[in-house]
JSON list of C-alpha atoms in Angstrom, two decimals:
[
{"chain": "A", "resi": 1, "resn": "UNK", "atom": "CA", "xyz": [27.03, -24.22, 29.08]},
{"chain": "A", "resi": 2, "resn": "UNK", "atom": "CA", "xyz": [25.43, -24.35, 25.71]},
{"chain": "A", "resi": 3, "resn": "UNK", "atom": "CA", "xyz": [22.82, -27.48, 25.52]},
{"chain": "A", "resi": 4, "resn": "UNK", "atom": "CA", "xyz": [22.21, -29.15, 22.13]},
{"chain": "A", "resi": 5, "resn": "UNK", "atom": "CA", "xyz": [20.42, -32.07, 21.35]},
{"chain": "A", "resi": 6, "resn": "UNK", "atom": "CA", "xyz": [21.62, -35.15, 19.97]},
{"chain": "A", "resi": 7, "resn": "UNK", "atom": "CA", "xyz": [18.66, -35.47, 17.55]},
{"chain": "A", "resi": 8, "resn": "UNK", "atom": "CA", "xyz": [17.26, -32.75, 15.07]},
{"chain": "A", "resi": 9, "resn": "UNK", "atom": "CA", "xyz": [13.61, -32.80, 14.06]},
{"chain": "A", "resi": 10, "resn": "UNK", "atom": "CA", "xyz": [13.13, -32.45, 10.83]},
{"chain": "A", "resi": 11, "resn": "UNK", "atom": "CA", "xyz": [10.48, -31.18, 8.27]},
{"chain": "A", "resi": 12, "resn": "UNK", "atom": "CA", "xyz": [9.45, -33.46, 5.61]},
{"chain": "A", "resi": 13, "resn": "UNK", "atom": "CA", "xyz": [7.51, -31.93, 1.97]},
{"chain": "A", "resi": 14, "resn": "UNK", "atom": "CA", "xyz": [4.44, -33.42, 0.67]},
{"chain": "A", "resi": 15, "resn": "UNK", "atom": "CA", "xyz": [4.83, -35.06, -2.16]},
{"chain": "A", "resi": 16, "resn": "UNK", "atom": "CA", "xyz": [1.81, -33.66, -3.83]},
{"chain": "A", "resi": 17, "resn": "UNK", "atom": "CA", "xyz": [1.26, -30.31, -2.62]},
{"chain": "A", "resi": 18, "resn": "UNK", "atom": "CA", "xyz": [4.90, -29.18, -1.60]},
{"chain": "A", "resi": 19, "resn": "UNK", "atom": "CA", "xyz": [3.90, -28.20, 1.75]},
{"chain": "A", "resi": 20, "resn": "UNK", "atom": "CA", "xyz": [5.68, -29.39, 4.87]},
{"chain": "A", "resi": 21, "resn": "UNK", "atom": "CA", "xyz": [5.12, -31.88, 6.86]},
{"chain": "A", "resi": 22, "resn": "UNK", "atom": "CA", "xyz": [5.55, -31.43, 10.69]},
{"chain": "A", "resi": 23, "resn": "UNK", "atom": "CA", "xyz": [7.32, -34.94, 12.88]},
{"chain": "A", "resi": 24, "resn": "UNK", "atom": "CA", "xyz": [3.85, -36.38, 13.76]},
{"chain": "A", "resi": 25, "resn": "UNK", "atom": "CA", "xyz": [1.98, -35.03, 11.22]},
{"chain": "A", "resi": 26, "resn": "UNK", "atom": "CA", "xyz": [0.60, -35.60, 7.89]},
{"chain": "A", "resi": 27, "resn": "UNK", "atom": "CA", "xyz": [-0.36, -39.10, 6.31]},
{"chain": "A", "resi": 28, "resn": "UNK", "atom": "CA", "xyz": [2.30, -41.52, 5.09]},
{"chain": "A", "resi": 29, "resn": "UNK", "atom": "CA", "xyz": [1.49, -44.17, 2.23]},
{"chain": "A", "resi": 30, "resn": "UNK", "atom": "CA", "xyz": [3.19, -47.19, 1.26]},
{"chain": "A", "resi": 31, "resn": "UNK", "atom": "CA", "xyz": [2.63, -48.40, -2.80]},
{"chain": "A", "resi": 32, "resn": "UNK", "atom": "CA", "xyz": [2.19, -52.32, -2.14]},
{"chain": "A", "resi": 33, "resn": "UNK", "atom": "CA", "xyz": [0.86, -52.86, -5.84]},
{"chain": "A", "resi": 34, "resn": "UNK", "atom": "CA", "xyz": [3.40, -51.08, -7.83]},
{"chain": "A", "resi": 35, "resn": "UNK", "atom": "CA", "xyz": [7.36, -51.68, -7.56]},
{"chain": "A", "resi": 36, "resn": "UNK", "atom": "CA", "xyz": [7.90, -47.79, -6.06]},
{"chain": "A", "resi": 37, "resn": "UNK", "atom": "CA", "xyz": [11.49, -46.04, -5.62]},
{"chain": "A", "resi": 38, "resn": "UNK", "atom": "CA", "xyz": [10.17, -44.46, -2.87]},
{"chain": "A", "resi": 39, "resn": "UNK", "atom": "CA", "xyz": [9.11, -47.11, -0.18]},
{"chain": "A", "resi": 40, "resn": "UNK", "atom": "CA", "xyz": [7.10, -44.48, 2.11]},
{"chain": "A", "resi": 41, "resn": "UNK", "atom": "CA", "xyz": [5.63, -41.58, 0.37]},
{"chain": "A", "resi": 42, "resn": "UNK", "atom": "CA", "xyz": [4.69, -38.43, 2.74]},
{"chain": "A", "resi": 43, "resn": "UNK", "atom": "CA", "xyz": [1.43, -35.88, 2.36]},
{"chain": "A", "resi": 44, "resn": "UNK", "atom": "CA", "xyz": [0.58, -33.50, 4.19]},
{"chain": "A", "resi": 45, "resn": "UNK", "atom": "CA", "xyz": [-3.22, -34.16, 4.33]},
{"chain": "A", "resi": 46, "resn": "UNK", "atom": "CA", "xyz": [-5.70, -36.73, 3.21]},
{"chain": "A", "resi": 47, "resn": "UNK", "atom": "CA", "xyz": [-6.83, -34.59, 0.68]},
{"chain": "A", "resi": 48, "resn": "UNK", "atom": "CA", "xyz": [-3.41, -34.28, -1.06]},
{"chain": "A", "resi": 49, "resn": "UNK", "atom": "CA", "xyz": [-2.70, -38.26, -1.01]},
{"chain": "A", "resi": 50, "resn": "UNK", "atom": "CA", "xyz": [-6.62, -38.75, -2.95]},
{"chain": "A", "resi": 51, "resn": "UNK", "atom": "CA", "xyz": [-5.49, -36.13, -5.70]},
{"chain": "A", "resi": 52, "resn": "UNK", "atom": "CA", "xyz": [-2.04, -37.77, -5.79]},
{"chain": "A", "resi": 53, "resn": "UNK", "atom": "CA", "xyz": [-3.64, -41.27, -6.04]},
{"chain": "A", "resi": 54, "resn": "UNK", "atom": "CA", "xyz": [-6.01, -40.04, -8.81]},
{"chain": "A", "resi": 55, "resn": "UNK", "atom": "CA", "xyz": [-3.05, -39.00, -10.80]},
{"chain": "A", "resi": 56, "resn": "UNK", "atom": "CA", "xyz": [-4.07, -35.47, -10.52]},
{"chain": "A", "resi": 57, "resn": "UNK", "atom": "CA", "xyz": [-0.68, -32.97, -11.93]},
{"chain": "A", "resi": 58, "resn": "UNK", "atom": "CA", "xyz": [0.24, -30.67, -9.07]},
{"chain": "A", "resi": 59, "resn": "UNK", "atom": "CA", "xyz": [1.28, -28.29, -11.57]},
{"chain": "A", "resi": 60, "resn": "UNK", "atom": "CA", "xyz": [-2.57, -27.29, -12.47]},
{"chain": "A", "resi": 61, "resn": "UNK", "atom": "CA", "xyz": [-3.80, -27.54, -8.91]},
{"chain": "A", "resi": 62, "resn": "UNK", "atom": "CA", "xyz": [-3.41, -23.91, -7.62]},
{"chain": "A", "resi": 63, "resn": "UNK", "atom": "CA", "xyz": [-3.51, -24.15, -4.62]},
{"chain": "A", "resi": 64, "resn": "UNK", "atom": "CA", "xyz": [0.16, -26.36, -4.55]},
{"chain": "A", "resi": 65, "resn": "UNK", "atom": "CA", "xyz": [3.20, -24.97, -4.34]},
{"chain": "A", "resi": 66, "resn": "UNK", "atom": "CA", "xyz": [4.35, -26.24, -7.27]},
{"chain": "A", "resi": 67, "resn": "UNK", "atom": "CA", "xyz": [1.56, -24.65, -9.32]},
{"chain": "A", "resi": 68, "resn": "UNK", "atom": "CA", "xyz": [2.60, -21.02, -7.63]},
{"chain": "A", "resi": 69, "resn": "UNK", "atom": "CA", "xyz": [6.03, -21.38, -8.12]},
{"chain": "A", "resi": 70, "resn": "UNK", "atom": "CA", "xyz": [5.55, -22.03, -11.59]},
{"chain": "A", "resi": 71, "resn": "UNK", "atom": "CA", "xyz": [3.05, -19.10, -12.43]},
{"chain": "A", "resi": 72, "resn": "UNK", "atom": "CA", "xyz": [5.31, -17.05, -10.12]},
{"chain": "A", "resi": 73, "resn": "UNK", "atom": "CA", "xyz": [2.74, -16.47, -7.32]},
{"chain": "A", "resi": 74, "resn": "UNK", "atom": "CA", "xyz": [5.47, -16.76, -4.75]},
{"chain": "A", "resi": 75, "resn": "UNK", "atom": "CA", "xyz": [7.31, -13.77, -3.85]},
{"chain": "A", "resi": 76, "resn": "UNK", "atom": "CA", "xyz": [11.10, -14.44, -4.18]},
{"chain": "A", "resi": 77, "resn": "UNK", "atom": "CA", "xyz": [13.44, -13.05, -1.78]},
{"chain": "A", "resi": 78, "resn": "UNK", "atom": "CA", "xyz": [15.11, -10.81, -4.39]},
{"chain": "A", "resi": 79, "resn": "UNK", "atom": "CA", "xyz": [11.90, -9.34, -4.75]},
{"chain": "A", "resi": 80, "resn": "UNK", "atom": "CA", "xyz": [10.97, -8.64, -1.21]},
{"chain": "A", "resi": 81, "resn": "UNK", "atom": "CA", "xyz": [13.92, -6.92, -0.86]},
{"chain": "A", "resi": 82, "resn": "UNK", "atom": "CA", "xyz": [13.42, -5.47, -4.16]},
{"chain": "A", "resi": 83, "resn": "UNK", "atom": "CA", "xyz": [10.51, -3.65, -2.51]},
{"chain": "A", "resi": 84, "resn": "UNK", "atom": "CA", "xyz": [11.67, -2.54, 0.89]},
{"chain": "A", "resi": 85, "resn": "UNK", "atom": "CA", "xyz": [14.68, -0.49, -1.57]},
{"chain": "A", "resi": 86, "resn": "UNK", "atom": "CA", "xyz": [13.31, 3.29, -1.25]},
{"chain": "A", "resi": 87, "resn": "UNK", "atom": "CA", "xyz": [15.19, 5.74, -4.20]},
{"chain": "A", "resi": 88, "resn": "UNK", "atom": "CA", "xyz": [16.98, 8.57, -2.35]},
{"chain": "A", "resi": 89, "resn": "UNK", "atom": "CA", "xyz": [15.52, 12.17, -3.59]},
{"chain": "A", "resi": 90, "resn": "UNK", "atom": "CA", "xyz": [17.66, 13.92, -5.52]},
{"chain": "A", "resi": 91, "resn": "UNK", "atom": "CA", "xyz": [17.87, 17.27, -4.03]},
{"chain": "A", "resi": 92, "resn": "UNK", "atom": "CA", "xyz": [17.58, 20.48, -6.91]},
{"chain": "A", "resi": 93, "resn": "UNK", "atom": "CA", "xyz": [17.27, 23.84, -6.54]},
{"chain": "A", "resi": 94, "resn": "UNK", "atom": "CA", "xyz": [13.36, 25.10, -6.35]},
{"chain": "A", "resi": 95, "resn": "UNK", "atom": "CA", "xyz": [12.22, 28.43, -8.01]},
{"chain": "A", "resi": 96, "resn": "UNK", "atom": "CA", "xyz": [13.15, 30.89, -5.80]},
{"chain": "A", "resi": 97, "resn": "UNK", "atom": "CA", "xyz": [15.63, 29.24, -4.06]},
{"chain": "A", "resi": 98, "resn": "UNK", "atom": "CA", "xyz": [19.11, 27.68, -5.29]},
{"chain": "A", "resi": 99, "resn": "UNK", "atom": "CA", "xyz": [20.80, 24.69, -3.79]},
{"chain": "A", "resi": 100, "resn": "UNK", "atom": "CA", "xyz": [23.16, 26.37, -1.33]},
{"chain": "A", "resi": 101, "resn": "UNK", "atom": "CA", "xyz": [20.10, 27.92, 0.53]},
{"chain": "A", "resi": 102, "resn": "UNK", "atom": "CA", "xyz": [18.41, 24.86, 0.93]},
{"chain": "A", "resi": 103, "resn": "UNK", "atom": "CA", "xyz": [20.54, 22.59, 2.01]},
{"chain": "A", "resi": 104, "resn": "UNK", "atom": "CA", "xyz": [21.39, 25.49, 4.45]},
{"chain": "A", "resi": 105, "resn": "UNK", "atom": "CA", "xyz": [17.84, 25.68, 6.06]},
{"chain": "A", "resi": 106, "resn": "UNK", "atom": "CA", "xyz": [18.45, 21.82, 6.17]},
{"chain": "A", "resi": 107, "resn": "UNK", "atom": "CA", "xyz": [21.04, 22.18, 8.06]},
{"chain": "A", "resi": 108, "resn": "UNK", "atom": "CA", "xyz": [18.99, 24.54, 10.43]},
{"chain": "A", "resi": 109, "resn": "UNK", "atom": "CA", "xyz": [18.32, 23.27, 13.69]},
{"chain": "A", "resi": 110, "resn": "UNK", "atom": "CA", "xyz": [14.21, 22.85, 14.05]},
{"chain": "A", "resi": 111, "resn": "UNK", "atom": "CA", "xyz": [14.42, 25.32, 17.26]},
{"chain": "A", "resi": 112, "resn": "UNK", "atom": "CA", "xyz": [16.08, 28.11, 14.85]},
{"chain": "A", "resi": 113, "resn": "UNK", "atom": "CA", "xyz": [13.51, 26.91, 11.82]},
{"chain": "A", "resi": 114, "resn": "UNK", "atom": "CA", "xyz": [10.46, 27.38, 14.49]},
{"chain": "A", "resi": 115, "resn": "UNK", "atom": "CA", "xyz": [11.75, 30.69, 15.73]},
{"chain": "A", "resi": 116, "resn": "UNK", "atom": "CA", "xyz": [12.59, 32.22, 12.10]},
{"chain": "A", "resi": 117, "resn": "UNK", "atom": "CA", "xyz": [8.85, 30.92, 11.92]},
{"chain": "A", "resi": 118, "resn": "UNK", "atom": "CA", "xyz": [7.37, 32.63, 14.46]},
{"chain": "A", "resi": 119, "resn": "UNK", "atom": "CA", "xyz": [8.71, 35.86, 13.83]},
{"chain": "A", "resi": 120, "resn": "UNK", "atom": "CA", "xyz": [7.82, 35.85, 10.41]},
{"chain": "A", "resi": 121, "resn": "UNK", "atom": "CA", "xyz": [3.99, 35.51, 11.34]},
{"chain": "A", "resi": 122, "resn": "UNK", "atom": "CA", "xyz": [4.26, 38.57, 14.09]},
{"chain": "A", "resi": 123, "resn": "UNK", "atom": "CA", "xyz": [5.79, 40.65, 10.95]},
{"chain": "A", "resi": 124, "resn": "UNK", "atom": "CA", "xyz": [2.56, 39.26, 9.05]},
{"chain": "A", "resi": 125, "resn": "UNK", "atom": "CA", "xyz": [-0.22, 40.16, 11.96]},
{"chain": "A", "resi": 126, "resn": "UNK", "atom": "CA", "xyz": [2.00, 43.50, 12.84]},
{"chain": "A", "resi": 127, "resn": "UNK", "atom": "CA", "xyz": [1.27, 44.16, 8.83]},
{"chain": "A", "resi": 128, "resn": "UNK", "atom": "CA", "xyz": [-2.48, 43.23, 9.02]},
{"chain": "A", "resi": 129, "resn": "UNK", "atom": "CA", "xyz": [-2.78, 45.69, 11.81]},
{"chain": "A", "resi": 130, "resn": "UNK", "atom": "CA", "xyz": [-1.23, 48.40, 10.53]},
{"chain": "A", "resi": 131, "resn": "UNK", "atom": "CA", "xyz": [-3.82, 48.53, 7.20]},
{"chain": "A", "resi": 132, "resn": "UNK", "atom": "CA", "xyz": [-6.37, 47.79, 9.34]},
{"chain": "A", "resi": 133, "resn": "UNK", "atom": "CA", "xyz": [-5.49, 51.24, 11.02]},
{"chain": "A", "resi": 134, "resn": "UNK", "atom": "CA", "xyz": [-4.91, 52.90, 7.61]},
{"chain": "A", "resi": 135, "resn": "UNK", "atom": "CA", "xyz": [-8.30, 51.88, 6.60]},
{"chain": "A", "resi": 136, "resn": "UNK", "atom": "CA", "xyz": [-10.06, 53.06, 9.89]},
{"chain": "A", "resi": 137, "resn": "UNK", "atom": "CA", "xyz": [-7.71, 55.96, 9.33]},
{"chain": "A", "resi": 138, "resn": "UNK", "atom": "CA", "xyz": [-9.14, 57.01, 5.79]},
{"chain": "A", "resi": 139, "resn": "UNK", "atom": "CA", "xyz": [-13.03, 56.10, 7.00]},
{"chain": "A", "resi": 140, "resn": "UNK", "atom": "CA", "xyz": [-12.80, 58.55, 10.24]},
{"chain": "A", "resi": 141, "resn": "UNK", "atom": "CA", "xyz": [-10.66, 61.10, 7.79]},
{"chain": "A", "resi": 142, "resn": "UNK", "atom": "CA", "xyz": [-12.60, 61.16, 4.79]},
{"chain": "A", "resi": 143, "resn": "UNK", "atom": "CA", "xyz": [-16.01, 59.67, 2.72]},
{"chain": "A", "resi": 144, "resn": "UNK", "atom": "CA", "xyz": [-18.23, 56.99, 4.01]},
{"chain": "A", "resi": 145, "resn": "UNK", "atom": "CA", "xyz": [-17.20, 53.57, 2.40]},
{"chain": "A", "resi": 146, "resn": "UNK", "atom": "CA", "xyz": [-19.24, 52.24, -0.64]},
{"chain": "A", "resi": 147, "resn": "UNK", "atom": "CA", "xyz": [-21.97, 50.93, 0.45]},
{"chain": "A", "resi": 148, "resn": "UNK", "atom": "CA", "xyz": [-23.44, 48.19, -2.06]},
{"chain": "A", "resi": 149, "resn": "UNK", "atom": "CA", "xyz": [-26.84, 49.05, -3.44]},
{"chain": "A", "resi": 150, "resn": "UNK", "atom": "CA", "xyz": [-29.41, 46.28, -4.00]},
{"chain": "A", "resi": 151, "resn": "UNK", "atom": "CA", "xyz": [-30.02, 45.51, -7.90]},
{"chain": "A", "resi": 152, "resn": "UNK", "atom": "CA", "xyz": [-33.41, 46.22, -8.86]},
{"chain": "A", "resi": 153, "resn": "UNK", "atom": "CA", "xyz": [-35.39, 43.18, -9.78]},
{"chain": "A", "resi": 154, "resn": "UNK", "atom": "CA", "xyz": [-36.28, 43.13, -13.97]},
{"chain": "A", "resi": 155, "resn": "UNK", "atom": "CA", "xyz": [-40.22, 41.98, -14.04]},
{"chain": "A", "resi": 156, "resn": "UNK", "atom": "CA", "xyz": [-40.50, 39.29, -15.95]},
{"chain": "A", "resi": 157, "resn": "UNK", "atom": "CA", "xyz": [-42.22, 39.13, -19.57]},
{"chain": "A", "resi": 158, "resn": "UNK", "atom": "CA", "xyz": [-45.53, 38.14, -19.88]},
{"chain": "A", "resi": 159, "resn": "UNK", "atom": "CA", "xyz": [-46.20, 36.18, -23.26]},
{"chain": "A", "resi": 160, "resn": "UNK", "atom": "CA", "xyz": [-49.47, 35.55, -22.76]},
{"chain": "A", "resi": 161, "resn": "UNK", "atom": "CA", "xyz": [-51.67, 32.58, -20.99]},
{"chain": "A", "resi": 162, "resn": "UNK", "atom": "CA", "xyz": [-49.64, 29.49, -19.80]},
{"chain": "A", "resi": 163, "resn": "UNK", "atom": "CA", "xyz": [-49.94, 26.77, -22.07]},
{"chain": "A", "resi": 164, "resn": "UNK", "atom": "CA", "xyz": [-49.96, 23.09, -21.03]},
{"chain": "A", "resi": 165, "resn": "UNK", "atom": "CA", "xyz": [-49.32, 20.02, -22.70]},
{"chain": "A", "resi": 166, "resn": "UNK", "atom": "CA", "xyz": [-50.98, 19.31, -25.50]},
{"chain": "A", "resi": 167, "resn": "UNK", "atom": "CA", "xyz": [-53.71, 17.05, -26.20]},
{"chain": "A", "resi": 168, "resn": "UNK", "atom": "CA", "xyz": [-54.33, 14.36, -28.63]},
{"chain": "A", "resi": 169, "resn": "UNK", "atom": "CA", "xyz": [-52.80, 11.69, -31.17]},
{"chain": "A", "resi": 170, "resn": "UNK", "atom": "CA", "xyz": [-49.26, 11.28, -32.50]}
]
């Protein structure tokens, strides 16, 4: 059985700031000097009903909502949804590759991807070995490697005695 009550609680705005006002909350005034179409008026705090009373304009208060709806401070819901749009990449052919083969490795399952992977690295180490092995090969075989000889040091030029700063005036 689907309970619903007979009253609704409802949200009232501030008449200064914009913000609502909670059932039990907020301040209420009542104009008794001036003739007012409004015979209770609603704010949300204390500090909203002084600036109203003051004849402050809402508009240049910025912390109201009428101030950031007018210098667009709010974020619409057109926009919000604006923003959680992503653009879809258009797939094109990379250099060395045309369409057709990638949108075949695509279609690749990640356990064929892996293993393709793996086996392509064993070809790569079984490669490395195998020059390794030609080089140790050619070593044993033939002449000793180059062996990098240490650059003799230039001595530096002697101009004379070391002069310091010198003294005096301008």
């Amino acid at each position: 059985i689907f309970f619903r009550p007979h009253y609704i609680m409802r949200k009232e705005q501030c008449l200064f700031s914009g913000a609502p006002v909670h059932p039990g909350h907020g301040k209420r005034y009542v104009p008794t000097l001036v003739q007012s179409t409004r015979p209770v008026l609603i704010f949300a705090n204390a500090k909203s009903r002084k600036l109203y009373l003051k004849k402050k304009n809402p508009r240049v208060i910025r912390w109201t909502v009428t101030y950031r709806r007018l210098n667009k401070k709010m974020a619409n819901v057109d926009q919000i949804k604006k923003k959680a749009r992503k653009a879809k990449k258009a797939v094109r052919p990379i250099v060395g590759a045309d369409l057709e083969t990638i949108r075949q490795k695509k279609a690749q399952r990640e356990t064929i991807r892996i293993a393709s992977k793996e086996a392509a690295l064993k070809e790569l180490e079984e490669r490395k070995k195998k020059r390794a092995e030609a080089a140790k090969n050619k070593a044993a075989a033939g002449a000793p490697p180059p062996s990098k000889t240490p650059k003799a040091k230039q001595p530096k030029m002697n101009t004379g005695p070391k002069q310091g700063p010198k003294k005096g005036g301008r």
